[in-house]
XYZ file of C-alpha atoms in Angstrom:
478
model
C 215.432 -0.876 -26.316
C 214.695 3.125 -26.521
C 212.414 2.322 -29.195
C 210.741 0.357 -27.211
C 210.734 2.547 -24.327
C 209.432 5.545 -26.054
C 206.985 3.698 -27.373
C 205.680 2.474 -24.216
C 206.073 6.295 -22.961
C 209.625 5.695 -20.883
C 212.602 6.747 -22.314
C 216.118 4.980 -21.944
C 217.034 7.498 -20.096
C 214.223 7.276 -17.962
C 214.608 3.655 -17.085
C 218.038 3.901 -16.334
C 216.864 6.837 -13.354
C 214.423 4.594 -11.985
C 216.762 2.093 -11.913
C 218.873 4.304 -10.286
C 216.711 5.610 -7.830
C 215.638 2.249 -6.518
C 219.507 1.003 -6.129
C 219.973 4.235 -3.905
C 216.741 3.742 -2.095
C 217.759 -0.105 -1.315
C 221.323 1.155 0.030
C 219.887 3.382 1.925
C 217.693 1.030 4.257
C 220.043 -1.117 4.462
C 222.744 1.522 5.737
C 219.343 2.813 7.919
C 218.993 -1.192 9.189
C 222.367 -1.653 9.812
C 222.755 1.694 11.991
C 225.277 3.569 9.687
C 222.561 5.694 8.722
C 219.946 7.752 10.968
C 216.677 7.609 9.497
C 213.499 10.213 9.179
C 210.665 9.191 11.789
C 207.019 11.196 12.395
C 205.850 9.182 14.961
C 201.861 10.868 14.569
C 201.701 10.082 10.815
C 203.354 6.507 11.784
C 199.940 6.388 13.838
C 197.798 7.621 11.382
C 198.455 5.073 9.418
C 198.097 2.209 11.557
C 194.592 4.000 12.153
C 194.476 4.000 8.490
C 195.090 0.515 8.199
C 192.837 -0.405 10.956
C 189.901 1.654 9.153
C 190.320 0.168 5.802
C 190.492 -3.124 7.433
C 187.041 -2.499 9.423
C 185.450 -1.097 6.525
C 186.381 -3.910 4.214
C 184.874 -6.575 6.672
C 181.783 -4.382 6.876
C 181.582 -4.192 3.397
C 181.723 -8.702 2.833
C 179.097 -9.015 5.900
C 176.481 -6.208 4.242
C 176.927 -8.166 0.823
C 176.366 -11.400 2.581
C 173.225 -9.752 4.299
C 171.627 -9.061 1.148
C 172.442 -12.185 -0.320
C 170.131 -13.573 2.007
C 167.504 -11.072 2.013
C 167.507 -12.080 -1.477
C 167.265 -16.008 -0.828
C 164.808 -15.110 1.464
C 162.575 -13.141 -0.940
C 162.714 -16.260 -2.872
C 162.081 -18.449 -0.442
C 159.353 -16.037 1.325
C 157.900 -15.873 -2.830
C 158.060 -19.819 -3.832
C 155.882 -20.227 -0.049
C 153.257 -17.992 -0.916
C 153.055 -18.910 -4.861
C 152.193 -22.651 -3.024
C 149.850 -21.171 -1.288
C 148.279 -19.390 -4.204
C 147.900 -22.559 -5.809
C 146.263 -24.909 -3.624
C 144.065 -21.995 -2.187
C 140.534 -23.075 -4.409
C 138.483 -20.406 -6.191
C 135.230 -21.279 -3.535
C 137.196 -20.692 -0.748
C 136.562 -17.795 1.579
C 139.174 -14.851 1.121
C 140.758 -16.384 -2.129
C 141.405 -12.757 -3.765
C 142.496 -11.408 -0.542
C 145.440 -14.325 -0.679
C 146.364 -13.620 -3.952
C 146.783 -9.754 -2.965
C 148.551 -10.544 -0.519
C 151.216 -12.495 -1.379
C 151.522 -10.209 -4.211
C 152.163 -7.337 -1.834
C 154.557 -9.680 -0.260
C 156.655 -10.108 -3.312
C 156.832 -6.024 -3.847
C 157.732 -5.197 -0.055
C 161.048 -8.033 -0.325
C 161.877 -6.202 -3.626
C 161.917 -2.504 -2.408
C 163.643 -3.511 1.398
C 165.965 -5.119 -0.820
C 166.251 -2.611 -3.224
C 166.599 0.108 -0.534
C 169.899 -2.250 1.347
C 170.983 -1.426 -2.370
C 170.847 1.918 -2.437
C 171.491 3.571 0.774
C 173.604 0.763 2.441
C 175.646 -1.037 -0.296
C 176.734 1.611 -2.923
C 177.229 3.894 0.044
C 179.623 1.408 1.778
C 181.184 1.124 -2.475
C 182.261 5.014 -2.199
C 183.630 5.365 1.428
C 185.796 2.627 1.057
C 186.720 3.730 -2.832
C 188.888 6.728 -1.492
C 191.145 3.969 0.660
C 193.455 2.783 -2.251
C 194.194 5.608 -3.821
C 195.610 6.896 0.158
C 197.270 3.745 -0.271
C 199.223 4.386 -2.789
C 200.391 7.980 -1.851
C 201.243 6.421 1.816
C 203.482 4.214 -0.199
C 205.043 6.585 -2.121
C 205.546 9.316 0.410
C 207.847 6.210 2.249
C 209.964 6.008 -0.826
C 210.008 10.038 -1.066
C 211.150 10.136 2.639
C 214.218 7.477 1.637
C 215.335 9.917 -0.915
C 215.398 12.760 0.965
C 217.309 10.768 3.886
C 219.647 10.057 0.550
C 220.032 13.115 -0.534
C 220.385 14.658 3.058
C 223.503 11.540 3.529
C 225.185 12.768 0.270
C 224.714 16.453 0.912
C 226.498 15.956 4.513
C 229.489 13.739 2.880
C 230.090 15.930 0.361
C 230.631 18.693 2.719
C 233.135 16.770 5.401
C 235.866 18.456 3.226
C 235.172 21.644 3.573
C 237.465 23.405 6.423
C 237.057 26.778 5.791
C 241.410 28.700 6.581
C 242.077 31.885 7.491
C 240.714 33.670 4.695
C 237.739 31.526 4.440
C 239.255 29.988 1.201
C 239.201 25.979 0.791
C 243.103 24.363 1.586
C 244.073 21.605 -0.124
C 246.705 19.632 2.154
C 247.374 17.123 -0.322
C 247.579 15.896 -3.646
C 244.474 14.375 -4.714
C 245.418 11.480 -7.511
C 248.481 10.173 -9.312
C 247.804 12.775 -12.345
C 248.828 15.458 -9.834
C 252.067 13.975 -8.618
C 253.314 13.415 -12.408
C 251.986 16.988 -13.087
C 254.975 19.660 -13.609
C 255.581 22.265 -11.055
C 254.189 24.900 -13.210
C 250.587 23.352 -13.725
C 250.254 22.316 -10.505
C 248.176 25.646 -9.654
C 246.115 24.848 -12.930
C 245.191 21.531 -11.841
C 244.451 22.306 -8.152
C 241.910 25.414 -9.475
C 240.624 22.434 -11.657
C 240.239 19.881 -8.417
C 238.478 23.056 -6.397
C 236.098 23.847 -8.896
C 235.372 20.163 -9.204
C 234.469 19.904 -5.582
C 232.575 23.057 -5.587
C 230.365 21.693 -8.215
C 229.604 18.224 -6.304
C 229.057 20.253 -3.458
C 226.523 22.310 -5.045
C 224.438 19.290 -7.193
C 224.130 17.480 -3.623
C 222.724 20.819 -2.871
C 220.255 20.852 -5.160
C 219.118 17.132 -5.102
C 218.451 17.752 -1.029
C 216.472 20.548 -2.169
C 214.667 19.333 -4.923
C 214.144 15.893 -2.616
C 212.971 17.839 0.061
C 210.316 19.609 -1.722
C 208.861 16.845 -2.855
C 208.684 14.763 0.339
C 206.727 18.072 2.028
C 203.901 18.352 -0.794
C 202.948 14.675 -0.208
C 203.413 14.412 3.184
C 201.327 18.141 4.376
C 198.489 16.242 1.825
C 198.472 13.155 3.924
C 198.969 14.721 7.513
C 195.648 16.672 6.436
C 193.995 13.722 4.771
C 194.462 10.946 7.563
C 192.472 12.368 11.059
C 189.529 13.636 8.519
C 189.101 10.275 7.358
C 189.806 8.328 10.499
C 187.464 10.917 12.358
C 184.898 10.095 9.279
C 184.380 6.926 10.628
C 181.513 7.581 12.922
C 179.261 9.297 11.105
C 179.693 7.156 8.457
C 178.529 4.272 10.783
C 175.729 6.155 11.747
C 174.176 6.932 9.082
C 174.664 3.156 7.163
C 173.334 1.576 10.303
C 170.604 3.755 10.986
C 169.311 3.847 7.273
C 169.388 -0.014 7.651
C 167.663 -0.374 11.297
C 165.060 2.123 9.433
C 164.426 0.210 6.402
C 164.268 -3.007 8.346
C 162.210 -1.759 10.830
C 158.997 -0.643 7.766
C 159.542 -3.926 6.704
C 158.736 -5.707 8.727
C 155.704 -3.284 10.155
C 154.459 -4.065 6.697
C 155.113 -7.312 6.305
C 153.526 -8.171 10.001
C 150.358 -6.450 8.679
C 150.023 -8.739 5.796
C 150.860 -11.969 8.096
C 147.810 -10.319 10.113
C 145.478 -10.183 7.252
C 146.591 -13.567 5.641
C 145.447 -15.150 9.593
C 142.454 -13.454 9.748
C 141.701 -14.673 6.312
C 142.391 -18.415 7.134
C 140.346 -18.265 10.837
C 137.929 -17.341 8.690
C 138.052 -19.823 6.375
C 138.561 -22.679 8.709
C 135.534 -21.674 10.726
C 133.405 -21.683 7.653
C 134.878 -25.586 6.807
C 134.002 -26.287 10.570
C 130.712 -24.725 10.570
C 130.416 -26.643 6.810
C 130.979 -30.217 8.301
C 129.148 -30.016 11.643
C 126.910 -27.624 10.987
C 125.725 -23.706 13.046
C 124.762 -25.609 16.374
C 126.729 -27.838 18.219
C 129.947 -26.719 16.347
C 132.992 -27.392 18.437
C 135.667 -24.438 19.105
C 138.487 -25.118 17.228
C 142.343 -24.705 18.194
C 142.924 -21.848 15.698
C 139.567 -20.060 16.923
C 140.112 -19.726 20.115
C 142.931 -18.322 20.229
C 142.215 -15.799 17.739
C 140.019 -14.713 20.959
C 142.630 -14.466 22.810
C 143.857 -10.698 23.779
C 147.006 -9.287 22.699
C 149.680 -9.660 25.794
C 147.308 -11.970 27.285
C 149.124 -14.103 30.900
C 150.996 -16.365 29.683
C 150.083 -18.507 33.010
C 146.641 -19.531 31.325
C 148.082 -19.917 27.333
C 147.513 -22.715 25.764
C 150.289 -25.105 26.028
C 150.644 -28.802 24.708
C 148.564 -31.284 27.828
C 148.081 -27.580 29.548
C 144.738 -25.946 30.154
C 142.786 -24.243 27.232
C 142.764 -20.634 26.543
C 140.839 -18.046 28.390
C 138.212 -16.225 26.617
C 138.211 -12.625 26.245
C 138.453 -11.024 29.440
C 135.497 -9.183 30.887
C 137.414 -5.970 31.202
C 137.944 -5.913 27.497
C 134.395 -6.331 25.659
C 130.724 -6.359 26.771
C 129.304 -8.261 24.140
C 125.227 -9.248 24.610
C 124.682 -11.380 27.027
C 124.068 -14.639 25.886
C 119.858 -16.636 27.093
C 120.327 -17.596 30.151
C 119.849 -21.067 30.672
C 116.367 -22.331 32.179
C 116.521 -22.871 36.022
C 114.279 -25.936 36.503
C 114.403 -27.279 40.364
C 113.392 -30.938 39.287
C 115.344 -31.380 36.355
C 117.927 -33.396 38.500
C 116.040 -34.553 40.821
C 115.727 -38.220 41.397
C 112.374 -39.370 40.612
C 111.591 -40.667 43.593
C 112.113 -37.578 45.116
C 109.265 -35.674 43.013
C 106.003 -34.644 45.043
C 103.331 -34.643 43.225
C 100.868 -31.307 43.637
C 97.724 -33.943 42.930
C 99.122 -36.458 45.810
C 97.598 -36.516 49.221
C 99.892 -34.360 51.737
C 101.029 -37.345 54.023
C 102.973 -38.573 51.595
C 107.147 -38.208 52.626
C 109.687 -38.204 50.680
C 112.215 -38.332 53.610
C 110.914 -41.440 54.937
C 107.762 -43.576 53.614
C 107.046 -45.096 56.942
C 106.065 -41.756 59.091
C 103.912 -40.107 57.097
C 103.773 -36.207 57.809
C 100.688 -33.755 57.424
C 101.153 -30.864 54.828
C 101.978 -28.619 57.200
C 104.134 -30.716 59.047
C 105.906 -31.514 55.621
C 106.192 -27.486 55.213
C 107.154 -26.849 58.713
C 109.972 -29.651 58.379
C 111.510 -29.756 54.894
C 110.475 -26.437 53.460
C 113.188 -26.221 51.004
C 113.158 -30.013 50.154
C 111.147 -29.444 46.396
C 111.782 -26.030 45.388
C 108.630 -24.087 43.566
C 109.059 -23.554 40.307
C 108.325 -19.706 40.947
C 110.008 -16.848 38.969
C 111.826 -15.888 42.218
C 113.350 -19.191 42.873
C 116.902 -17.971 41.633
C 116.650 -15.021 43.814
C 116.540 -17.410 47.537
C 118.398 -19.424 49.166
C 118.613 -23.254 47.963
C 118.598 -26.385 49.813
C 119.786 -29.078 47.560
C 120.275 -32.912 48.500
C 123.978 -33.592 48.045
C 124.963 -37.629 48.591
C 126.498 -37.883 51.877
C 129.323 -40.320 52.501
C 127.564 -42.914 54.117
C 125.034 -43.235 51.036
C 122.191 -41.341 52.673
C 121.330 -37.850 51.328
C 121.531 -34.788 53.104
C 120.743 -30.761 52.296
C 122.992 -28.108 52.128
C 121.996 -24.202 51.865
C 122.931 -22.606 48.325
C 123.869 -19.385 47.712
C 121.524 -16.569 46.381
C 121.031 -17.280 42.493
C 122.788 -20.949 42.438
C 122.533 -22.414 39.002
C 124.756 -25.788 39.260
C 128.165 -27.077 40.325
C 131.350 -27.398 38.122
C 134.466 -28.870 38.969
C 137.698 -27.470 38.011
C 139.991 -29.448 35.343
C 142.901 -27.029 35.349
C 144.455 -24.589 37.652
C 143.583 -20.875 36.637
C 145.020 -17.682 38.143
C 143.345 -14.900 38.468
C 144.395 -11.763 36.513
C 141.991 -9.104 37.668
C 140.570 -8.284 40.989
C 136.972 -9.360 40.053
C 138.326 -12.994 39.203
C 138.221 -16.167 40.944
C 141.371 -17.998 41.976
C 141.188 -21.530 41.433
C 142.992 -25.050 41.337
C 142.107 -28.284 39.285
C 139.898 -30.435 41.357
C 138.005 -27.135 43.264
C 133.989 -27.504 43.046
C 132.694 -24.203 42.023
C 129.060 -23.165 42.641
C 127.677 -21.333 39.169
C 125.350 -18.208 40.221
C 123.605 -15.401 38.685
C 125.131 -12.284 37.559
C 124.394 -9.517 39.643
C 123.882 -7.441 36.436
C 123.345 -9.710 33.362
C 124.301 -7.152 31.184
C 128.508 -7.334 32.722
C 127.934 -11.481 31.593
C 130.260 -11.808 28.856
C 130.284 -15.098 26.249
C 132.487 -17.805 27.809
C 132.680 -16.436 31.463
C 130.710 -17.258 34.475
C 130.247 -16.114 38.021
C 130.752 -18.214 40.777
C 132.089 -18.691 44.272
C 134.179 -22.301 45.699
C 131.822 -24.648 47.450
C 134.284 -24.762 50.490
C 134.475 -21.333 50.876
C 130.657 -20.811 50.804
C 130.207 -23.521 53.150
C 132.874 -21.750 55.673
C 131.989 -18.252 55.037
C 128.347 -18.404 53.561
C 127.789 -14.860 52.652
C 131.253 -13.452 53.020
C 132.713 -16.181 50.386
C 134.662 -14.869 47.648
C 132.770 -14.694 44.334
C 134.394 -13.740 41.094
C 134.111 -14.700 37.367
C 136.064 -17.654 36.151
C 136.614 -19.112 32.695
C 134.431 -21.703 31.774
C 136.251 -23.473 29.253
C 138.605 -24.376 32.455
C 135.601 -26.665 34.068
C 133.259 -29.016 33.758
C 129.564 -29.024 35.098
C 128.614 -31.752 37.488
């Protein structure tokens, strides 16, 4: 067996102390447990190590969440790569934008590689160190426990050894009796020799307890001024290190995915694009309907959500008039007769008595002036600029004239209700008839808006109605 030991570095000797050592250190708690023995406490390095343990605990959780983070950063970048390699595929050579896909989903693959790369880096191997310096404190925790049982050990013996030392007289050590059988058989004349013997004896117990306190001692303080140093650094560590982790991580995350919006940006533009050149391909440059995906690329950023488009909702606005002044689009041809009822039409040629109101009482041309002035408009320049009298079907069947408003182009009625998010916009509810007029300026007209004022309110207020701009896409023209 000490062949074997030495070979393996421990002597016989050496096993048998160890062996020792852990016989007295069991002995010991249990005399501690039991109440025979009192026992070494510090109760502020008993809570430094609960913080200790509370810290490791923490930080190994942290560390199992962050690896299960990347993890799926990493399934994501393969997911996120396997999408866009599909799209790569089926996106044809004559499509528009075809080399601007294949950029960017390549520029997608390298911005999941370096976000992931960068968790690696500054979040994960940083996480690896701060937590590597936990077992080895560990370890010396544990071992300054079993260094503070054999000091209480060594303290116990030193204090039993002394309980029979009672000093007499002349300081001197009195023996009151004999102290075994040999001394009882031993002659009168060597009793003296063996009681020097039994002194000496005692003196040299006395003096290896002694030494073992001391040498106990010593080694319980250089472990345990380490640790009492070591502990509040490292639980007081804790914050910064937090800090720093999470903010490199909200950092990296954060210019991804500003990047990676950028390309999602660029890949829509790209496909409104292309979809408006396939619509433009099938029904050709005039007539083309708006699509879905078109309009609302018009739409602005942070646009009212009150008027977004929402499944059996209204449509979307067009830009708003605040935003962009493009050119004004040709204004459509004002034409008094267009719908007008053909029996309604006066012909210039026709003799003058001829009445349109009623064919039996026929009226003189002045007469017809002086009555129904307004009844056929002119088809002058300045006929936008006056008033209008227009025949609207009364209820009763017959037809009577109502008074437009300066510049009246036509009615619309409203098919959804639209709120108004400006102070030069008109307010308006599904089923409202809206009278279409002029722009005051034709250069503030912008593409998809028109000005207008509710037919009730002009008929109420006349001049003083409310006119604003209104989406058109939100009516339909009578």
């Amino acid at each position: 067996m000490a062949e074997m030991g030495i070979g393996k570095g421990v002597t016989a000797g050496k096993l048998a102390s160890n062996v020792q050592k852990k016989l007295t250190r069991a002995q010991e708690k249990v005399m501690q447990k039991l109440g025979k023995a009192d026992e070494t406490r510090d109760v502020a390095f008993e809570e430094g190590v609960i913080n200790f343990n509370k810290q490791y605990t923490e930080g190994s959780k942290l560390q199992k969440d962050l690896r299960a983070y990347l993890t799926a950063v990493q399934t994501m970048h393969e997911s996120s790569k396997n999408l866009q390699e599909c799209l790569v595929d089926m996106y044809e050579p004559e499509w528009y934008g075809k080399d601007d896909v294949d950029s960017i989903a390549e520029d997608s693959d390298v911005l999941w590689t370096d976000y992931h790369q960068k968790l690696v880096d500054h979040a994960l191997i940083s996480m690896d160190t701060y937590l590597g310096q936990f077992p080895d404190i560990k370890s010396r925790i544990a071992k300054r426990d079993r260094k503070l049982v054999d000091y209480d050990s060594a303290r116990h013996n030193y204090s039993s050894t002394h309980k029979g030392k009672k000093p007499g007289k002349d300081g001197g050590i009195k023996i009151t009796k004999p102290a075994s059988l040999l001394e009882r058989a031993t002659p009168g004349w060597a009793q003296g020799i063996l009681s020097a013997h039994n002194i000496a004896q005692s003196s040299l117990s006395r003096n290896q307890a002694e030494d073992e306190l001391e040498r106990a001692q010593k080694v319980f303080e250089e472990i345990n001024v380490d640790l009492q140093e070591e502990l509040p650094s490292l639980w007081n560590s804790r914050v910064g290190f937090y800090v720093s982790t999470f903010q490199s991580m909200a950092g990296f995350e954060e210019k991804f995915h500003k990047e990676m919006a950028r390309l999602d940006q660029n890949l829509y533009d790209v496909l409104v694009k292309l979809e408006q050149q396939d619509v433009s391909g099938m029904a050709g440059n005039s007539g083309a309907p708006t699509t879905a995906l078109a309009r609302r690329s018009e739409l602005p950023r942070g646009s009212d959500a009150v008027n977004s488009l929402s499944p059996a909702g209204p449509p979307p606005i067009p830009k708003s008039p605040s935003k962009l002044r493009p050119a004004m689009p040709p204004r459509p041809e004002s034409s008094p007769c267009r719908d007008m009822k053909p029996e309604n039409i006066i012909s210039l040629f026709d003799a003058p008595d001829i009445s349109v109101t009623s064919p039996t009482q026929p009226l003189s041309w002045d007469m017809w002036e002086a009555d129904t002035p307004t009844a056929v408009a002119a088809p002058t320049a300045t006929a936008l600029e006056e008033s209008h009298v227009v025949e609207t079907p009364a209820t009763n069947g017959a037809s009577e004239t109502m008074e437009m408003p300066p510049g009246f182009l036509y009615k619309v009625t409203t098919m959804h209700d639209y709120a108004a998010n400006d102070s030069d916009e008109l307010e308006m509810k599904a089923g409202d008839i809206v009278l279409v007029v002029t722009f005051d300026n034709p250069e503030e007209q912008d593409e998809g808006w028109l000005m207008g004022m509710k037919e009730e309110d002009w008929i109420q207020n006349k001049g003083s109605a409310l006119k604003g701009v209104f989406p058109e896409n939100f009516t339909s023209r009578l």
